[in-house]
Structures are given as C-alpha cells and as structure tokens.
PDB file of N, CA and C in Angstrom:
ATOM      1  N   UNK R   1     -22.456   7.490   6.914  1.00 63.00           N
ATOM      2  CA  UNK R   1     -22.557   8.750   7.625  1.00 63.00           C
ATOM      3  C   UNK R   1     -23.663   8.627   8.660  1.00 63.00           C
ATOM      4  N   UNK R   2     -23.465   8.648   9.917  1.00 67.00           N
ATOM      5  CA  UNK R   2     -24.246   8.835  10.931  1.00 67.00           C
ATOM      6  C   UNK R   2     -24.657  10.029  11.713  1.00 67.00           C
ATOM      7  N   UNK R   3     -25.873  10.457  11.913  1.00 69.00           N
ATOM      8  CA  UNK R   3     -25.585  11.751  12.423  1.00 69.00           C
ATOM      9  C   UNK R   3     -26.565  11.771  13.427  1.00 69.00           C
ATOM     10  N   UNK R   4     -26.935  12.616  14.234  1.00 75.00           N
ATOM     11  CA  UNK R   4     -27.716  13.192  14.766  1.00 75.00           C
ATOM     12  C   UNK R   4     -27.863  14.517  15.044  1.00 75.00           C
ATOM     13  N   UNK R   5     -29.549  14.996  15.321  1.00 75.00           N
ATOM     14  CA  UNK R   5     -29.527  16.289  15.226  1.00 75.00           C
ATOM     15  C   UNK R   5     -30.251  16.527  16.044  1.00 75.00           C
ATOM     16  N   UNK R   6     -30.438  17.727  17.404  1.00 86.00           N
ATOM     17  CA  UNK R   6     -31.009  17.899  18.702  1.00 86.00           C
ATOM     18  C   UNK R   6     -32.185  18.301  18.217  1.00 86.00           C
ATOM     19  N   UNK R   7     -33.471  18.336  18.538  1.00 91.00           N
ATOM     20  CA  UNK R   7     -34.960  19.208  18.052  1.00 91.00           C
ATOM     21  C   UNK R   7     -34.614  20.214  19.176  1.00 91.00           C
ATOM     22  N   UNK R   8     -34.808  21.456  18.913  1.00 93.00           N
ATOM     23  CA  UNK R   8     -34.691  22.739  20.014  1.00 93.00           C
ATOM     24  C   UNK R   8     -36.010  23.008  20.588  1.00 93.00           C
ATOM     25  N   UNK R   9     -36.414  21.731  21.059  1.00 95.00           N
ATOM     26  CA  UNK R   9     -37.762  22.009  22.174  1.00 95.00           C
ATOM     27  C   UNK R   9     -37.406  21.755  23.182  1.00 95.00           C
ATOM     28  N   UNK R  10     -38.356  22.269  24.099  1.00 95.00           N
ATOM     29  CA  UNK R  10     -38.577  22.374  25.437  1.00 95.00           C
ATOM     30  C   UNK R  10     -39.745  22.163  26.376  1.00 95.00           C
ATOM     31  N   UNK R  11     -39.793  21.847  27.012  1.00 94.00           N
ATOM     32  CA  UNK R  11     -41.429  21.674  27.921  1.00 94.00           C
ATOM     33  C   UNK R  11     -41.635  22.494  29.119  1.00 94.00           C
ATOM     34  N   UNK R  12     -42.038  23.222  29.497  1.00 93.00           N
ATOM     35  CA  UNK R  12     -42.203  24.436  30.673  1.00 93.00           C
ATOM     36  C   UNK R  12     -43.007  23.736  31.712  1.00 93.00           C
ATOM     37  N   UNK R  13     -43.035  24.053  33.016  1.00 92.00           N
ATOM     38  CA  UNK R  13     -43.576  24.005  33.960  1.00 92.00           C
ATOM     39  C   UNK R  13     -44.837  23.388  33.790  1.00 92.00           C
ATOM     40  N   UNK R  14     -45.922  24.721  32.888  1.00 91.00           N
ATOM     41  CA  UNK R  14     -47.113  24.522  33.032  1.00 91.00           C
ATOM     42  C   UNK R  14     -47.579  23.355  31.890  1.00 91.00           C
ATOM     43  N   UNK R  15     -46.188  23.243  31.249  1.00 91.00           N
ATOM     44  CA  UNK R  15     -46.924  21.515  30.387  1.00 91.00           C
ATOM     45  C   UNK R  15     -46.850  21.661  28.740  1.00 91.00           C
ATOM     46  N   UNK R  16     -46.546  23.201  28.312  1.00 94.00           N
ATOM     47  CA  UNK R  16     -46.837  23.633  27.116  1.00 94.00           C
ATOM     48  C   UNK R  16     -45.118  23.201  26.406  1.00 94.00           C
ATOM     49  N   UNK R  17     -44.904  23.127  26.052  1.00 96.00           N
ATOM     50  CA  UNK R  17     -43.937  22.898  25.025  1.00 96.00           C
ATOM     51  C   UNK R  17     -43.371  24.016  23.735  1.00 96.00           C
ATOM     52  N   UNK R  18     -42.252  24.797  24.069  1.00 96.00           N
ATOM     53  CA  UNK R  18     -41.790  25.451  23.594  1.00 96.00           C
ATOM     54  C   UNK R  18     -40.401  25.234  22.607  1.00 96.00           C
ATOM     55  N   UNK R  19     -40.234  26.015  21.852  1.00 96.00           N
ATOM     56  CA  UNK R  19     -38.977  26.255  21.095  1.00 96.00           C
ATOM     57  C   UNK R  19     -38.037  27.083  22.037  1.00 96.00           C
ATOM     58  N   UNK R  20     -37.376  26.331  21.854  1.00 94.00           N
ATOM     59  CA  UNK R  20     -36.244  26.697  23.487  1.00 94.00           C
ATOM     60  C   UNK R  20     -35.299  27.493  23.200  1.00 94.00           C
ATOM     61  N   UNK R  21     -35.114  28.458  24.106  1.00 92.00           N
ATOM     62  CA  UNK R  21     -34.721  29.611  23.841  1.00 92.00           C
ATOM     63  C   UNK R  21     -35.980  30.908  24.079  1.00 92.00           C
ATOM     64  N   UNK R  22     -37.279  30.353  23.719  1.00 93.00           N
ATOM     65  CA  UNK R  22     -37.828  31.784  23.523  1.00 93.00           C
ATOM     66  C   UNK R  22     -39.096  30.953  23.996  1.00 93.00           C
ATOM     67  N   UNK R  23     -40.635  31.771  23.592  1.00 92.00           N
ATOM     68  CA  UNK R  23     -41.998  31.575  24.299  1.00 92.00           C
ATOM     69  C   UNK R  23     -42.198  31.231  23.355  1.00 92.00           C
ATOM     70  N   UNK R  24     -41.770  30.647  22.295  1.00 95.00           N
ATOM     71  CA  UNK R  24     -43.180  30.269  20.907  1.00 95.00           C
ATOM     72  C   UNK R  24     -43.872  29.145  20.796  1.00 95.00           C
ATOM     73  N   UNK R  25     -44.732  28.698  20.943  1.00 96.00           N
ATOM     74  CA  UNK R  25     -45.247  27.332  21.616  1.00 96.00           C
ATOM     75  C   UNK R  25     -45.580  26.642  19.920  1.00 96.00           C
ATOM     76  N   UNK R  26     -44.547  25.335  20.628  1.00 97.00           N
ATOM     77  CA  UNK R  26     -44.977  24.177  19.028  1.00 97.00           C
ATOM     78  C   UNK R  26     -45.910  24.713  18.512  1.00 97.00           C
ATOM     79  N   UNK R  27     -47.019  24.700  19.045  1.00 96.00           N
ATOM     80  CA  UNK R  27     -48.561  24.282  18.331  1.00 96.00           C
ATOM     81  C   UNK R  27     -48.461  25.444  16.913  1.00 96.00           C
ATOM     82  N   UNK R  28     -47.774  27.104  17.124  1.00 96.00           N
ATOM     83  CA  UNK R  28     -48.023  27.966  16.332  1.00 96.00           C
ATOM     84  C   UNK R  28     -46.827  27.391  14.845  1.00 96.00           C
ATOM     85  N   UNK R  29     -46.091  26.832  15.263  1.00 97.00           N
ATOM     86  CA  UNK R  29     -45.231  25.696  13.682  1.00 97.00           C
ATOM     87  C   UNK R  29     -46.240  25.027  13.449  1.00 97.00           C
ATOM     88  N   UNK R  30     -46.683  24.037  14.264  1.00 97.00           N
ATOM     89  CA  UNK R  30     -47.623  22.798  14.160  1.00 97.00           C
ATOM     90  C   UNK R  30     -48.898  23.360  12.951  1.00 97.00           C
ATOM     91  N   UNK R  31     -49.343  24.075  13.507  1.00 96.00           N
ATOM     92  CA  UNK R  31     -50.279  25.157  12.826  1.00 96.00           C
ATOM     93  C   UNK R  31     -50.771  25.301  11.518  1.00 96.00           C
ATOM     94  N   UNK R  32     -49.261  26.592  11.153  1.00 97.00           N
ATOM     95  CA  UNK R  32     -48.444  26.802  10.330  1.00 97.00           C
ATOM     96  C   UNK R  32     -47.931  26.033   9.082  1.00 97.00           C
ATOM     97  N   UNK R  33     -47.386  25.181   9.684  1.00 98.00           N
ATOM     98  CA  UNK R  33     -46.900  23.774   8.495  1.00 98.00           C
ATOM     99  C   UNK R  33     -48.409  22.851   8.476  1.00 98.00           C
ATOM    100  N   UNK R  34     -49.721  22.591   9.143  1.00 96.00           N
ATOM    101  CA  UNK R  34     -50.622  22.013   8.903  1.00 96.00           C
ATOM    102  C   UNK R  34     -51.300  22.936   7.827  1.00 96.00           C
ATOM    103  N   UNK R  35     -50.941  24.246   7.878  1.00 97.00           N
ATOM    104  CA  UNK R  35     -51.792  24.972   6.426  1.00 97.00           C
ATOM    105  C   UNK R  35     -51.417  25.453   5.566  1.00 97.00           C
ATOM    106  N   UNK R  36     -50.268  24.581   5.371  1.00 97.00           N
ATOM    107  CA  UNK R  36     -49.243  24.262   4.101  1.00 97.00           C
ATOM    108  C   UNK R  36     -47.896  25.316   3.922  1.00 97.00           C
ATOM    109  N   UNK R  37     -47.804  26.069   5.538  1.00 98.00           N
ATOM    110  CA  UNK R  37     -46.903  26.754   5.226  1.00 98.00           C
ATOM    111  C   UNK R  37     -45.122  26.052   5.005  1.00 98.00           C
ATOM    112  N   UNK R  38     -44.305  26.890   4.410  1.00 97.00           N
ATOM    113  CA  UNK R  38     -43.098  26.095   4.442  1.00 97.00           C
ATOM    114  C   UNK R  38     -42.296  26.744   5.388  1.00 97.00           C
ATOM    115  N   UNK R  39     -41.343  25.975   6.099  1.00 97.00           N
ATOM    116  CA  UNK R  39     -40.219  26.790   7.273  1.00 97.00           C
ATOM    117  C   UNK R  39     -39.690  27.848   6.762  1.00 97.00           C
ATOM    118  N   UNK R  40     -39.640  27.853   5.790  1.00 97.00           N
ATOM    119  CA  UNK R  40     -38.817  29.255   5.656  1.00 97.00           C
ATOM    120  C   UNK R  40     -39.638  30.755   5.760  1.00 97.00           C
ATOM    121  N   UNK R  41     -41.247  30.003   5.284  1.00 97.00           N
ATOM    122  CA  UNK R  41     -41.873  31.158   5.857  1.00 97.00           C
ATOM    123  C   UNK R  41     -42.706  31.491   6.993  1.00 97.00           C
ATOM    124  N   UNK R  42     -42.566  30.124   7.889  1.00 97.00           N
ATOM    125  CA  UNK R  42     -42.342  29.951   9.347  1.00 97.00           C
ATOM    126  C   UNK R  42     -42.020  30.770   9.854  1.00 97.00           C
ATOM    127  N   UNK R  43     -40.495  30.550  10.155  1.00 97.00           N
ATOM    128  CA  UNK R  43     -39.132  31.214  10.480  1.00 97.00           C
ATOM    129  C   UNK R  43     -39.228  33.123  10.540  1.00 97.00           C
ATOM    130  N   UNK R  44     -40.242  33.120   8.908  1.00 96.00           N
ATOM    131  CA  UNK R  44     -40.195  34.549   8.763  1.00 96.00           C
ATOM    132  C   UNK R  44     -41.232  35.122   9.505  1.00 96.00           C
ATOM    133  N   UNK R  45     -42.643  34.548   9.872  1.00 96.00           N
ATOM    134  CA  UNK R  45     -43.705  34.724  10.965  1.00 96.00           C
ATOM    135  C   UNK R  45     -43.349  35.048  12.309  1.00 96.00           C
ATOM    136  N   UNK R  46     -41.839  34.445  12.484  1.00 94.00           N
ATOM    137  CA  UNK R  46     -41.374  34.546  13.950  1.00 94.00           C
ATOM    138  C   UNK R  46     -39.965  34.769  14.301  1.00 94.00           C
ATOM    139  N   UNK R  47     -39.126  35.379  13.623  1.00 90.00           N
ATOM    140  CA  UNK R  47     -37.502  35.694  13.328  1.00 90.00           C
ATOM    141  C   UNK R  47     -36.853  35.878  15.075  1.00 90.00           C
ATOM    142  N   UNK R  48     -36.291  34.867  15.017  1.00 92.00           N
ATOM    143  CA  UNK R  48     -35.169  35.203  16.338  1.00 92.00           C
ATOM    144  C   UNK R  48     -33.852  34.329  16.246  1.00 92.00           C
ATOM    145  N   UNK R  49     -33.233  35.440  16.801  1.00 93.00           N
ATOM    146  CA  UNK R  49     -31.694  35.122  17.129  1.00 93.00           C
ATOM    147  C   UNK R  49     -31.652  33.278  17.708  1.00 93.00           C
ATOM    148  N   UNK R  50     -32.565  32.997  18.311  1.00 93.00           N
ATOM    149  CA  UNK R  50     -32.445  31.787  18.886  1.00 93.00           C
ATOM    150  C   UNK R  50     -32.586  30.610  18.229  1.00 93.00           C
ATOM    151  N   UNK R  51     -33.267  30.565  17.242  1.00 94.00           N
ATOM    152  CA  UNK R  51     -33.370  29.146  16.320  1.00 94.00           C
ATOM    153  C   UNK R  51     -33.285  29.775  14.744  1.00 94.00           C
ATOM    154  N   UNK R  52     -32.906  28.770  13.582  1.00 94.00           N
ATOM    155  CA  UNK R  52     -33.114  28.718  12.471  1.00 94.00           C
ATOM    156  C   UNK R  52     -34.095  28.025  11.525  1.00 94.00           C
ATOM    157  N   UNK R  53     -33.856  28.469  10.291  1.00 96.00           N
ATOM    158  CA  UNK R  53     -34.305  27.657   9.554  1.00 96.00           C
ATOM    159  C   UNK R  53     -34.739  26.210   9.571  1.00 96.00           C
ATOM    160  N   UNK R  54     -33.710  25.844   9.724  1.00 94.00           N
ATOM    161  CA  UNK R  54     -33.104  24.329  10.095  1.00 94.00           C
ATOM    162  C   UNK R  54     -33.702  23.887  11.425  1.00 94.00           C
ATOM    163  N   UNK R  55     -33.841  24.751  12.483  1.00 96.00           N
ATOM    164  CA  UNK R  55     -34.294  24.107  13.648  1.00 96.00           C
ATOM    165  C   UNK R  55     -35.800  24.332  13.064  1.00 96.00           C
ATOM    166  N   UNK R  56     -36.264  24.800  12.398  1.00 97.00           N
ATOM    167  CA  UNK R  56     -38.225  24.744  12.185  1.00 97.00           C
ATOM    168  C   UNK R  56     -37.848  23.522  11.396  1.00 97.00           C
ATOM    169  N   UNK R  57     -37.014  22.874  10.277  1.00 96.00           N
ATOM    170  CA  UNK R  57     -37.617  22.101   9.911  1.00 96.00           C
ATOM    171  C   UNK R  57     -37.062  20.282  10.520  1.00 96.00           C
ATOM    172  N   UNK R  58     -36.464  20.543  11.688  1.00 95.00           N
ATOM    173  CA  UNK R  58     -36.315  19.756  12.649  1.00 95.00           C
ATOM    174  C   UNK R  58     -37.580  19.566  13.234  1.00 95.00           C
ATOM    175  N   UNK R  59     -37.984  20.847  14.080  1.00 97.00           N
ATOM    176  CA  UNK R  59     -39.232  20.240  14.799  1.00 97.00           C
ATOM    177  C   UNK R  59     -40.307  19.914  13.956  1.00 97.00           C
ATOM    178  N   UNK R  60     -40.180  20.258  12.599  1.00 97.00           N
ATOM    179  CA  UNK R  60     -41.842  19.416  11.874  1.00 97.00           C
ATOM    180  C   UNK R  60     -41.374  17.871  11.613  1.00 97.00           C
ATOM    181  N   UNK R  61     -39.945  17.731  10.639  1.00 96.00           N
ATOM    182  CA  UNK R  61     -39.540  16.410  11.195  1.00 96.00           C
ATOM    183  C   UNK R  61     -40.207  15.791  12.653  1.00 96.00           C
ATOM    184  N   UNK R  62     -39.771  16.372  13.512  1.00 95.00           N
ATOM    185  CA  UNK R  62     -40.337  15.654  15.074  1.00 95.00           C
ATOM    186  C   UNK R  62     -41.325  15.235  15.005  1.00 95.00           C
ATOM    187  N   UNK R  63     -42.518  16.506  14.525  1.00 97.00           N
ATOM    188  CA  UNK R  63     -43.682  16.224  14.924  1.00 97.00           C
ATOM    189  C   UNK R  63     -44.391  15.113  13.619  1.00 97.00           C
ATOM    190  N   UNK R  64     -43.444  15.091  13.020  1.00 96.00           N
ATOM    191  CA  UNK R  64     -44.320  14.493  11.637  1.00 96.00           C
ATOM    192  C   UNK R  64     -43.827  12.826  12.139  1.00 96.00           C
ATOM    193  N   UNK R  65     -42.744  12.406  13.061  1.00 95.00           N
ATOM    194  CA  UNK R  65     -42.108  11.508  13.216  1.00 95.00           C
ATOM    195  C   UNK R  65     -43.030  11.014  14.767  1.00 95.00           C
ATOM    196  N   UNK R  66     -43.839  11.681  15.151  1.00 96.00           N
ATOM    197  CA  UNK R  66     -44.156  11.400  16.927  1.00 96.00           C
ATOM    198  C   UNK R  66     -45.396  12.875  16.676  1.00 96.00           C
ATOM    199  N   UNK R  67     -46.627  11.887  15.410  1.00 96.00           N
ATOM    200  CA  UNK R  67     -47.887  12.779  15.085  1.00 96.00           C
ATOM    201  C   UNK R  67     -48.734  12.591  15.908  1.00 96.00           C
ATOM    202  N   UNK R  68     -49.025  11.218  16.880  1.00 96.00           N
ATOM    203  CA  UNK R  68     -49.834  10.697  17.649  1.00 96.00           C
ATOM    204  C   UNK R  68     -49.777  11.506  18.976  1.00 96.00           C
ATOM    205  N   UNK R  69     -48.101  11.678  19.615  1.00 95.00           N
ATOM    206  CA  UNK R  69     -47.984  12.207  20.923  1.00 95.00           C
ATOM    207  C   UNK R  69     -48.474  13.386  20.603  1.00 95.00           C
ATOM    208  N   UNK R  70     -48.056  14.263  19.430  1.00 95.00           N
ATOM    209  CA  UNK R  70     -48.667  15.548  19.556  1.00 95.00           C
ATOM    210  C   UNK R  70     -49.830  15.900  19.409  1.00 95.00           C
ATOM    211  N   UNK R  71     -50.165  15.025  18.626  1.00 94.00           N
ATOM    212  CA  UNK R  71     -52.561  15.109  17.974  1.00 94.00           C
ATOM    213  C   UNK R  71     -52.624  15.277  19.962  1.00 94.00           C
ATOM    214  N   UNK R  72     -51.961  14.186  20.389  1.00 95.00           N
ATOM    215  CA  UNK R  72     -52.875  14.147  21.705  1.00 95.00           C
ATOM    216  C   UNK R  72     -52.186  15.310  22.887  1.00 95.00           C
ATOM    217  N   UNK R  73     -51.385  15.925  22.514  1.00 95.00           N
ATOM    218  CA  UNK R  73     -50.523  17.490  23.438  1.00 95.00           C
ATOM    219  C   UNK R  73     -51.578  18.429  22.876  1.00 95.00           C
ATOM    220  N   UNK R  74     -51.611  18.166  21.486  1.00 95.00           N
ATOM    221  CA  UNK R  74     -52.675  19.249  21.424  1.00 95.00           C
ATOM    222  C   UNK R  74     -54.046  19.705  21.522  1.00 95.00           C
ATOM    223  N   UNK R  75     -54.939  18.482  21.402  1.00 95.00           N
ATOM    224  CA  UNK R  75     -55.784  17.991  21.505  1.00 95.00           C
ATOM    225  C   UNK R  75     -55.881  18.580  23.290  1.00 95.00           C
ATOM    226  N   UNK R  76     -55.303  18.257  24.181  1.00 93.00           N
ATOM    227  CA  UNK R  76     -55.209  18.851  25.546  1.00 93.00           C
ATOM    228  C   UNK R  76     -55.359  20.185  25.528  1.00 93.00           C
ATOM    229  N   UNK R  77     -53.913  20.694  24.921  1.00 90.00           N
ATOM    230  CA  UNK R  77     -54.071  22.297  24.836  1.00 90.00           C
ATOM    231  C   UNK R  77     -54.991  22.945  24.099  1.00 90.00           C
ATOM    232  N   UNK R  78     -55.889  22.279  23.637  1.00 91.00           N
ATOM    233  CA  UNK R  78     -57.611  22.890  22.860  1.00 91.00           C
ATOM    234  C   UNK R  78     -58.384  22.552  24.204  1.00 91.00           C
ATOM    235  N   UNK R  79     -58.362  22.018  24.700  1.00 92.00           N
ATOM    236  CA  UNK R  79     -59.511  21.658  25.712  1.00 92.00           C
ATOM    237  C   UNK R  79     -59.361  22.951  26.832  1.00 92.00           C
ATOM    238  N   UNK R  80     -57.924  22.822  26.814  1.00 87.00           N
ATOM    239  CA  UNK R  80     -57.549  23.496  28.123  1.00 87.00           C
ATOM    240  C   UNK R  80     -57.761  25.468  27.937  1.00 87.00           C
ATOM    241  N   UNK R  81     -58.061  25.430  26.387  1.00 80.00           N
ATOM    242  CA  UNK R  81     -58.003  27.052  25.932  1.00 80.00           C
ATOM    243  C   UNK R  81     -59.376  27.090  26.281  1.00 80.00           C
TER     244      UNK R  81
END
C-alpha cells in the first residue's frame, strides 16, 4: 500500500506559514503539541470548516519529520516579534 498525503500548509507573502485555507499560523499547533497537547484538542482550540483532525496531525507529522527547518522558521519569527 502506497500512499500519500498533502500537509494543508501554506506560506504567505510576508514569510509566515499558515494552515491553508484560513490565518492560523503553524507556530500556534507547533506550540500546542510542544506542551503536550493532542490534535484533537488542537483542532478544538481552533474549529474550522477548513481543515481536520487529520490535517493537525499531518502537520505535526511534518514538523516532527523537517524539526530543524522549523526550530529555524521559528526561531526567525521570535526575533522578528
């Protein structure tokens, strides 16, 4: 069985990286799942028609798979706040 599965991110203009479809910027999952929350009560922090369950625990997959690119996206977006 082979599969693949899309991560529902996005990258905006100004550089920030969103859950596509809407304004919620990685970092507030990133966050979230760093202080042991689980997607499902993710999901419930931020409920929209536009992503699921399944897509929060795609993008921690991502980020848990490509931890380096993001330490250093975020690591930016702290400097830059």
């Amino acid at each position: 069985l082979e599969t693949t599965q899309s991560v529902p991110l996005t990258c905006f203009k100004d550089g920030t990286i969103r859950v596509k479809g809407t304004g919620l910027p990685v970092d507030r999952i990133i966050y979230l799942h760093s202080q042991g929350e689980i997607p499902e009560s993710i999901f419930d922090c931020f409920p929209s028609d536009a992503y699921t369950v399944a897509d929060i625990y795609a993008i921690i997959a991502y980020y848990l798979s490509n931890k380096e690119m993001f330490d250093k996206y975020l690591a930016k977006r702290e400097k830059e706040a």
